[in-house]
PDB file of C-alpha atoms and ligand atoms in Angstrom:
ATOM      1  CA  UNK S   1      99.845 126.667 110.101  1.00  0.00           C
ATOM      2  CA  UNK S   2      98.546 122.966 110.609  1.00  0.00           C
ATOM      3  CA  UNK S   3      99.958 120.688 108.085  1.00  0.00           C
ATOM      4  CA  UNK S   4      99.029 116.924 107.023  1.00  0.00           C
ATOM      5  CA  UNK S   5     101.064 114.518 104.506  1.00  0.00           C
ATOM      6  CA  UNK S   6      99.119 111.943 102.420  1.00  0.00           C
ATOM      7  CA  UNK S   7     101.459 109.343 101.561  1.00  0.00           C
ATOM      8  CA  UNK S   8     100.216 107.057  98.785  1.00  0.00           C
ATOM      9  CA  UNK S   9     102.978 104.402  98.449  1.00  0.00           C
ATOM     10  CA  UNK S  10     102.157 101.118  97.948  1.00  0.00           C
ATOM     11  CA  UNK S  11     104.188  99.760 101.330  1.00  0.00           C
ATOM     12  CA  UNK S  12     103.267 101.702 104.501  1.00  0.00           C
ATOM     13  CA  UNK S  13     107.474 101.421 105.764  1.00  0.00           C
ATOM     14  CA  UNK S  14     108.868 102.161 102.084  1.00  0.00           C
ATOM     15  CA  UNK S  15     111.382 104.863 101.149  1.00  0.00           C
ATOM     16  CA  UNK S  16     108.287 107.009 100.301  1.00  0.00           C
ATOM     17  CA  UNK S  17     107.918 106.733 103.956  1.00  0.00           C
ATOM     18  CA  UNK S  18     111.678 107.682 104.991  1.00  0.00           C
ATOM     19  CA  UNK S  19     110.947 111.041 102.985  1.00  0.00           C
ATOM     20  CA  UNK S  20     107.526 111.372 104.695  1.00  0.00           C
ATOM     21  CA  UNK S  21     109.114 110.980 108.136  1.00  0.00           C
ATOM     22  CA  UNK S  22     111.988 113.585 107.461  1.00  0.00           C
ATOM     23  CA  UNK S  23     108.979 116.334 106.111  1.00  0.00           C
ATOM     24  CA  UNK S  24     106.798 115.072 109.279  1.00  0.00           C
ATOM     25  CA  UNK S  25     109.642 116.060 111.335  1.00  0.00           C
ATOM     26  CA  UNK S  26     110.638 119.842 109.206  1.00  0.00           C
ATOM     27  CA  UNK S  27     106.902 120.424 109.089  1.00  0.00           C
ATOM     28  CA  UNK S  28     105.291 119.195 112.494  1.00  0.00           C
ATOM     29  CA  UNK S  29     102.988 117.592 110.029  1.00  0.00           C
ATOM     30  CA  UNK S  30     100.559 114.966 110.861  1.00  0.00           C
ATOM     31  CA  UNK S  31      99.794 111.819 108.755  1.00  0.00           C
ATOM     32  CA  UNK S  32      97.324 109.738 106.630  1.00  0.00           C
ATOM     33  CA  UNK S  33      98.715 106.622 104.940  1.00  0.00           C
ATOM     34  CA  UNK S  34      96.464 105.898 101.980  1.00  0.00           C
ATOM     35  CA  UNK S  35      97.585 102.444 101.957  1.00  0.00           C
ATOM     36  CA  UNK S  36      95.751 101.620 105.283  1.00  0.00           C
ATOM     37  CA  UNK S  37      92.488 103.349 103.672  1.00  0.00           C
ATOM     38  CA  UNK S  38      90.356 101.769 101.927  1.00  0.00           C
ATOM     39  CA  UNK S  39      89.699 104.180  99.239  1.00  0.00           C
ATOM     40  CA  UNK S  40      87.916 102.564  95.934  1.00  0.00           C
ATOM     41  CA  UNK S  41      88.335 103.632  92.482  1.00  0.00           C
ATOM     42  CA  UNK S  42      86.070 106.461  91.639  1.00  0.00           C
ATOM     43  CA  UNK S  43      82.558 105.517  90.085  1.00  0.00           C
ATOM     44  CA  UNK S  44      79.732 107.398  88.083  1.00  0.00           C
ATOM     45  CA  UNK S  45      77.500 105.887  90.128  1.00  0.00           C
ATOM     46  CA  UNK S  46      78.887 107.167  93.379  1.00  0.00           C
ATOM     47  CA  UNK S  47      78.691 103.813  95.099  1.00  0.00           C
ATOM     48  CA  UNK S  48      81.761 103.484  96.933  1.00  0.00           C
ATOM     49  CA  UNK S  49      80.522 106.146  99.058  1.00  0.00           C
ATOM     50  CA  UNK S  50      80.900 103.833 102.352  1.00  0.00           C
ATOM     51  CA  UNK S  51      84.328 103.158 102.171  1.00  0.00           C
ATOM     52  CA  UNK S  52      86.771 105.303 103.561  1.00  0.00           C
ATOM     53  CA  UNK S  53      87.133 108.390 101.407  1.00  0.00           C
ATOM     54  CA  UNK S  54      84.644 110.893 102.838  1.00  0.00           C
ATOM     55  CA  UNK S  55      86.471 110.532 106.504  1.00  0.00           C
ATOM     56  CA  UNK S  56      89.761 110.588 104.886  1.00  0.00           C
ATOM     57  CA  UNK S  57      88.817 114.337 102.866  1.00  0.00           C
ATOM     58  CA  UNK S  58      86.986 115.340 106.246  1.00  0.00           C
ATOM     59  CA  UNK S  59      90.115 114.907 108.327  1.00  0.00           C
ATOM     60  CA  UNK S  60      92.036 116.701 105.418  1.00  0.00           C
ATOM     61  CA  UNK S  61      90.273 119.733 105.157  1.00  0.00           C
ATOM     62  CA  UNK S  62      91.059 120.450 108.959  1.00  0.00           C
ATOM     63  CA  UNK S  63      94.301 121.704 108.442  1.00  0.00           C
ATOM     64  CA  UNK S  64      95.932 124.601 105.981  1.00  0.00           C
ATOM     65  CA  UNK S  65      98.593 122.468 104.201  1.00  0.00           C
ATOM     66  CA  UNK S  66      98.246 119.547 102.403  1.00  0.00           C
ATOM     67  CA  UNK S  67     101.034 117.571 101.395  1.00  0.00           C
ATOM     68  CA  UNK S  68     101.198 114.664  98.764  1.00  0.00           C
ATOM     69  CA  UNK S  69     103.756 112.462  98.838  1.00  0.00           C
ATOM     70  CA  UNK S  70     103.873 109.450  96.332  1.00  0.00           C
ATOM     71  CA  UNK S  71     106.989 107.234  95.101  1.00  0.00           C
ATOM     72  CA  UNK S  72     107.476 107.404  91.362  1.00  0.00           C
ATOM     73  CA  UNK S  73     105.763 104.081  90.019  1.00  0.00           C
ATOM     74  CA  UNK S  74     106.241 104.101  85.722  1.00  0.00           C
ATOM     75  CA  UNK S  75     107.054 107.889  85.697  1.00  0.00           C
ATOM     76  CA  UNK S  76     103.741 108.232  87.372  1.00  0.00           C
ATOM     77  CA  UNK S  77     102.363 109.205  90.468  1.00  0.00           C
ATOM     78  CA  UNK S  78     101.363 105.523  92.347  1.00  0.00           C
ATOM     79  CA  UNK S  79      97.806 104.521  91.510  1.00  0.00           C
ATOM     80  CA  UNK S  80      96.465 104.725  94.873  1.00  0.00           C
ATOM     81  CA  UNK S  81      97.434 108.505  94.873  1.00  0.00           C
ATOM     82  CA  UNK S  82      95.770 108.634  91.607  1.00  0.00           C
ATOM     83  CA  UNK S  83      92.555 106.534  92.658  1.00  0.00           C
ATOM     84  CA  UNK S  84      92.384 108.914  95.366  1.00  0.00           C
ATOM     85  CA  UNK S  85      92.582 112.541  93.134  1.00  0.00           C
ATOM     86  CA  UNK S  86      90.160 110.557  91.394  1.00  0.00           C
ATOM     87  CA  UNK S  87      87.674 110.096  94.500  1.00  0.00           C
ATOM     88  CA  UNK S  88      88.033 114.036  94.959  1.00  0.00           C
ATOM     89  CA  UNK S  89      85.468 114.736  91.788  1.00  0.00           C
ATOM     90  CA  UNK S  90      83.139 113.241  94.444  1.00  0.00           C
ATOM     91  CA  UNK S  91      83.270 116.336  96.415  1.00  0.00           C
ATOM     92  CA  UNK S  92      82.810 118.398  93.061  1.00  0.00           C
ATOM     93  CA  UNK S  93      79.508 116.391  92.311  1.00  0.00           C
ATOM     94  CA  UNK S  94      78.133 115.177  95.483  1.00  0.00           C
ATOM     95  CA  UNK S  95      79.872 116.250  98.425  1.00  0.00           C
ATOM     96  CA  UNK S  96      80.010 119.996  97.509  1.00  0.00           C
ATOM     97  CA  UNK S  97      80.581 121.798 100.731  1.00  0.00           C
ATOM     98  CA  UNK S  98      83.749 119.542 101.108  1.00  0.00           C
ATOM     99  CA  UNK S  99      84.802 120.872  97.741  1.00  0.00           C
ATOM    100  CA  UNK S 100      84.421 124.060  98.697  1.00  0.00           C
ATOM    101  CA  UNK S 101      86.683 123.911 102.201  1.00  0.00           C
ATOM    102  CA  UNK S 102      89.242 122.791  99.851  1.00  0.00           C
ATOM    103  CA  UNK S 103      89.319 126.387  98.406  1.00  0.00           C
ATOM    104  CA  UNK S 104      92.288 128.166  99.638  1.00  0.00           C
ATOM    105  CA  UNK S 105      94.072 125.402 101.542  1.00  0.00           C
ATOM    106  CA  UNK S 106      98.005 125.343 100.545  1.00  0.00           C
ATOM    107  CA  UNK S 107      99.203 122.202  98.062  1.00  0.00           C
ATOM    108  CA  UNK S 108     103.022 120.814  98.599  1.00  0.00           C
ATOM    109  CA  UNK S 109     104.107 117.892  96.416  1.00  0.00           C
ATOM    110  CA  UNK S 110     106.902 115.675  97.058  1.00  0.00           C
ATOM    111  CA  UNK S 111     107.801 112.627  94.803  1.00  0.00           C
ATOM    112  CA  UNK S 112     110.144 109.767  95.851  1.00  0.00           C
ATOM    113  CA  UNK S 113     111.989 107.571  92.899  1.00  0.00           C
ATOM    114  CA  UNK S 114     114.698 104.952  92.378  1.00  0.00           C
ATOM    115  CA  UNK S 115     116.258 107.459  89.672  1.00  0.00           C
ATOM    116  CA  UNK S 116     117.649 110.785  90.821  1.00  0.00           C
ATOM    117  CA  UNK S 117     116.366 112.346  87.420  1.00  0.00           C
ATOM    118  CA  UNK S 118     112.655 113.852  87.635  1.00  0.00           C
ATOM    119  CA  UNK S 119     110.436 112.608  85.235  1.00  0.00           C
ATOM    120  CA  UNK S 120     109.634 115.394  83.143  1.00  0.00           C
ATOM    121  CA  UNK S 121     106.050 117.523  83.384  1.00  0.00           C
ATOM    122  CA  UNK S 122     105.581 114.966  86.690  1.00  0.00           C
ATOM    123  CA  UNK S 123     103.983 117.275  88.811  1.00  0.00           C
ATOM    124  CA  UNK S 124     101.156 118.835  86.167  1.00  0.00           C
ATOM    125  CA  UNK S 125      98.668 117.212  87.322  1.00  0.00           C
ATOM    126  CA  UNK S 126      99.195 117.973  91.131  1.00  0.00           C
ATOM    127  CA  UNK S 127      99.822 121.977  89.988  1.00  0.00           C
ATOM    128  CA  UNK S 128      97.103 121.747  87.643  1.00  0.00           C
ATOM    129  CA  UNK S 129      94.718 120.020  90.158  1.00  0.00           C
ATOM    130  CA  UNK S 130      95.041 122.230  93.019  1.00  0.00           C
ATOM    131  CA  UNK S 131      94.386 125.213  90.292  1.00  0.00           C
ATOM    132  CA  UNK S 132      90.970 123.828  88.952  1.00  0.00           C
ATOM    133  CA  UNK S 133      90.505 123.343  93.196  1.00  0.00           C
ATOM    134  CA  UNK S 134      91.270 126.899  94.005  1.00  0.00           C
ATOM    135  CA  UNK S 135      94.228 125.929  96.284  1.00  0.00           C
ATOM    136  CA  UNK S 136      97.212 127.384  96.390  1.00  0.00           C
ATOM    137  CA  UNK S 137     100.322 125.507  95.155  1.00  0.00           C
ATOM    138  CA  UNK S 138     103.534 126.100  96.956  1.00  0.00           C
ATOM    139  CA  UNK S 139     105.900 123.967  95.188  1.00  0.00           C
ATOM    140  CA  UNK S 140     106.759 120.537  94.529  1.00  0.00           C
ATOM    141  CA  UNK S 141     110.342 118.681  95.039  1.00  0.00           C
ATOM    142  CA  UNK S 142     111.521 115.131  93.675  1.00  0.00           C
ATOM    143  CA  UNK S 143     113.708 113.048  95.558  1.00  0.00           C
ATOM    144  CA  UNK S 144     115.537 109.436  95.585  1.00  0.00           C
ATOM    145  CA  UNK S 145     116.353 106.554  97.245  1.00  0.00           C
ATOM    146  CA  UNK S 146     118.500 104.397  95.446  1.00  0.00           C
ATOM    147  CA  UNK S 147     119.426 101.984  98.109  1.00  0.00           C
ATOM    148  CA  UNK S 148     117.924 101.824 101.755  1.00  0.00           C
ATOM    149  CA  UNK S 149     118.620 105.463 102.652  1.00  0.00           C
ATOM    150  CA  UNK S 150     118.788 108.827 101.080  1.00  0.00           C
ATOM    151  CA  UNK S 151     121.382 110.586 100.092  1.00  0.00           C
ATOM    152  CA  UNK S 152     123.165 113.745 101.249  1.00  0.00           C
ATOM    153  CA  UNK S 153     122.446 115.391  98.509  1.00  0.00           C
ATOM    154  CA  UNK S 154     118.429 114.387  98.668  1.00  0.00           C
ATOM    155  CA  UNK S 155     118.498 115.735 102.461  1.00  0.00           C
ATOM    156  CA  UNK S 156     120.250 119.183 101.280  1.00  0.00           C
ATOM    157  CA  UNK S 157     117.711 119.283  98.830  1.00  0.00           C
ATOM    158  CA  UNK S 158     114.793 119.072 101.095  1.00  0.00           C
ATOM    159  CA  UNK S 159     116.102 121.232 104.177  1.00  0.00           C
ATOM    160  CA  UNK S 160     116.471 123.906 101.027  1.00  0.00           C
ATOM    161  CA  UNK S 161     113.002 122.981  99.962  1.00  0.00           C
ATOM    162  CA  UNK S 162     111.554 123.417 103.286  1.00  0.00           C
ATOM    163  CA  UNK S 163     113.081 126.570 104.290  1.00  0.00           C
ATOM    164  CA  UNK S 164     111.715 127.781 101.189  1.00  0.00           C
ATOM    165  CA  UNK S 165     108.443 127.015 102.020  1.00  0.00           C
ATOM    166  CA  UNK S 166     108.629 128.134 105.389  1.00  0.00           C
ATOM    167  CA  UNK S 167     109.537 131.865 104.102  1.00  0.00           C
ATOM    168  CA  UNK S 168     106.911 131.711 101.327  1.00  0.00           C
ATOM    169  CA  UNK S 169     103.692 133.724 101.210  1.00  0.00           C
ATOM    170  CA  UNK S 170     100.840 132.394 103.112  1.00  0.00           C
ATOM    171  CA  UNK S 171     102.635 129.467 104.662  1.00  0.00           C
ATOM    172  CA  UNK S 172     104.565 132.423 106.181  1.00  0.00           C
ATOM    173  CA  UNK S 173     101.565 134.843 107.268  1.00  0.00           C
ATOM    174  CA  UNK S 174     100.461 132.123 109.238  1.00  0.00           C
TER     175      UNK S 174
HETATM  176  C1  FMN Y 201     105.633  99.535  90.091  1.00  0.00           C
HETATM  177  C2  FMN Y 201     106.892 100.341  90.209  1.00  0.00           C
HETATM  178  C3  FMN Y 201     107.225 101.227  89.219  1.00  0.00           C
HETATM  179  C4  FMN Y 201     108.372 102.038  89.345  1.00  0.00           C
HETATM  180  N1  FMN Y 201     108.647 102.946  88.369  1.00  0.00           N
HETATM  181  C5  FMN Y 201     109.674 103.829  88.576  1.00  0.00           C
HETATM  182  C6  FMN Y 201     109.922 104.895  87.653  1.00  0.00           C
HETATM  183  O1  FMN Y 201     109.240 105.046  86.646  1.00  0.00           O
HETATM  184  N2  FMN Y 201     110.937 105.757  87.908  1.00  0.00           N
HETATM  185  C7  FMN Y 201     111.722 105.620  89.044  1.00  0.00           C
HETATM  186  O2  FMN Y 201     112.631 106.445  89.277  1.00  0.00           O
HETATM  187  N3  FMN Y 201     111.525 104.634  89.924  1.00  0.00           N
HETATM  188  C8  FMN Y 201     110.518 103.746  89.722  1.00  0.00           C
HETATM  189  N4  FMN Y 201     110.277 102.752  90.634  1.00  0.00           N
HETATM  190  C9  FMN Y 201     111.090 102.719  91.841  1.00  0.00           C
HETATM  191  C10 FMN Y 201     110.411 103.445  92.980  1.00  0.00           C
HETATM  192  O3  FMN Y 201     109.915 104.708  92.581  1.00  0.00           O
HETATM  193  C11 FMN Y 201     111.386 103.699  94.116  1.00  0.00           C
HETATM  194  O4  FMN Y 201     112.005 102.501  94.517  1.00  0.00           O
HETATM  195  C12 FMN Y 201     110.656 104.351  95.276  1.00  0.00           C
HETATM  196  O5  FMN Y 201     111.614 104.898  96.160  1.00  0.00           O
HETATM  197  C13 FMN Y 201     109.808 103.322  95.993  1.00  0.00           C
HETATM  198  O6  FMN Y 201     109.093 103.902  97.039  1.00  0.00           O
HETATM  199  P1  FMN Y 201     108.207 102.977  97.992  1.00  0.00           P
HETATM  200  O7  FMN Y 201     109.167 102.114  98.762  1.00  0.00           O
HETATM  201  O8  FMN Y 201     107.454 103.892  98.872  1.00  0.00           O
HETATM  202  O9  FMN Y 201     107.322 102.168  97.094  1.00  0.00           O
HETATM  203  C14 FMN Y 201     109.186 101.917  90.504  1.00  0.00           C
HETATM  204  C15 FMN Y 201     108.852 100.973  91.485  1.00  0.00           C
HETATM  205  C16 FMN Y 201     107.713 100.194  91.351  1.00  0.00           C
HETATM  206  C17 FMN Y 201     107.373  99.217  92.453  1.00  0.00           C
END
């Protein structure tokens, strides 16, 4: 099982980033930072086609696991993880066969607040997403940073996340 994180926080060294480094290590997962993309916001017209999105979803759909991570901006997932869900429609319209390799791949979702409470119905449109893509969705955790590091509680609750991954149907097949 080859896994990758997308982190879309809006600083590259952010406590977004502090999670992403503790799945990274759990995982063995490799990286994308959507920050250091240039991704544009989706268009009708399809003419943002030569910035970076089409080498970003071509990396992507190289491995089996795909894991979002975005900090918690307005109860919200950040808007460059949104501009980027937004950019996938492209490979719905245009870029088909893309859409396609998408089919089957494994979804993880990981959100990182100030507030240790989860916004409520947060993750719907990750779950919801990566059912209209034909993935499958293998959970989805919230943590929280509060001041410059996590807590002991957030890091109990992702080594219990992750082992519960690890034992779950396909991530475990594989
Ligand atoms: C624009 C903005 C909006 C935010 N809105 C929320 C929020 O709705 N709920 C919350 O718990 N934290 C909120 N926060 C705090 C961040 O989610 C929190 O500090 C997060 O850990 C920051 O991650 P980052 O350093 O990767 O940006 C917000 C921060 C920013 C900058």
């Amino acid at each position: 099982m080859n896994n990758i994180i997308i982190q879309g926080s809006s600083r590259s060294q952010g406590n977004t980033n502090i999670i992403t480094k503790i799945i990274q290590d759990s995982l063995k997962a490799n990286i994308i930072d959507l920050k250091k993309k240039n991704i544009n916001n989706y268009s009708y017209e399809h003419e943002n086609l030569n910035d970076d999105f089409l080498s970003v979803i071509k990396e992507i759909i190289e491995y089996d696991t795909i894991i979002f991570i975005t900090p918690v901006y307005w109860y919200s997932m950040s808007g460059i993880m949104k501009t980027f869900f937004d950019r996938i429609t492209d490979c719905l319209k245009i870029e088909k066969e893309i859409g396609r390799k998408l089919k089957g791949k494994n979804m993880i979702t990981i959100s990182c607040g100030s507030d240790r409470t989860e916004t409520e119905d947060f993750f719907v449109p990750f779950r919801n997403s990566a059912n209209y893509l034909g993935m499958n969705y293998l959970g989805d955790i919230h943590t929280w940073i509060e001041k410059d590091i996590p807590e002991d509680e957030v890091l109990e609750k992702i080594e219990v996340f992750i082992n519960e991954i690890k034992n779950k149907p396909p991530y475990k097949n594989n």
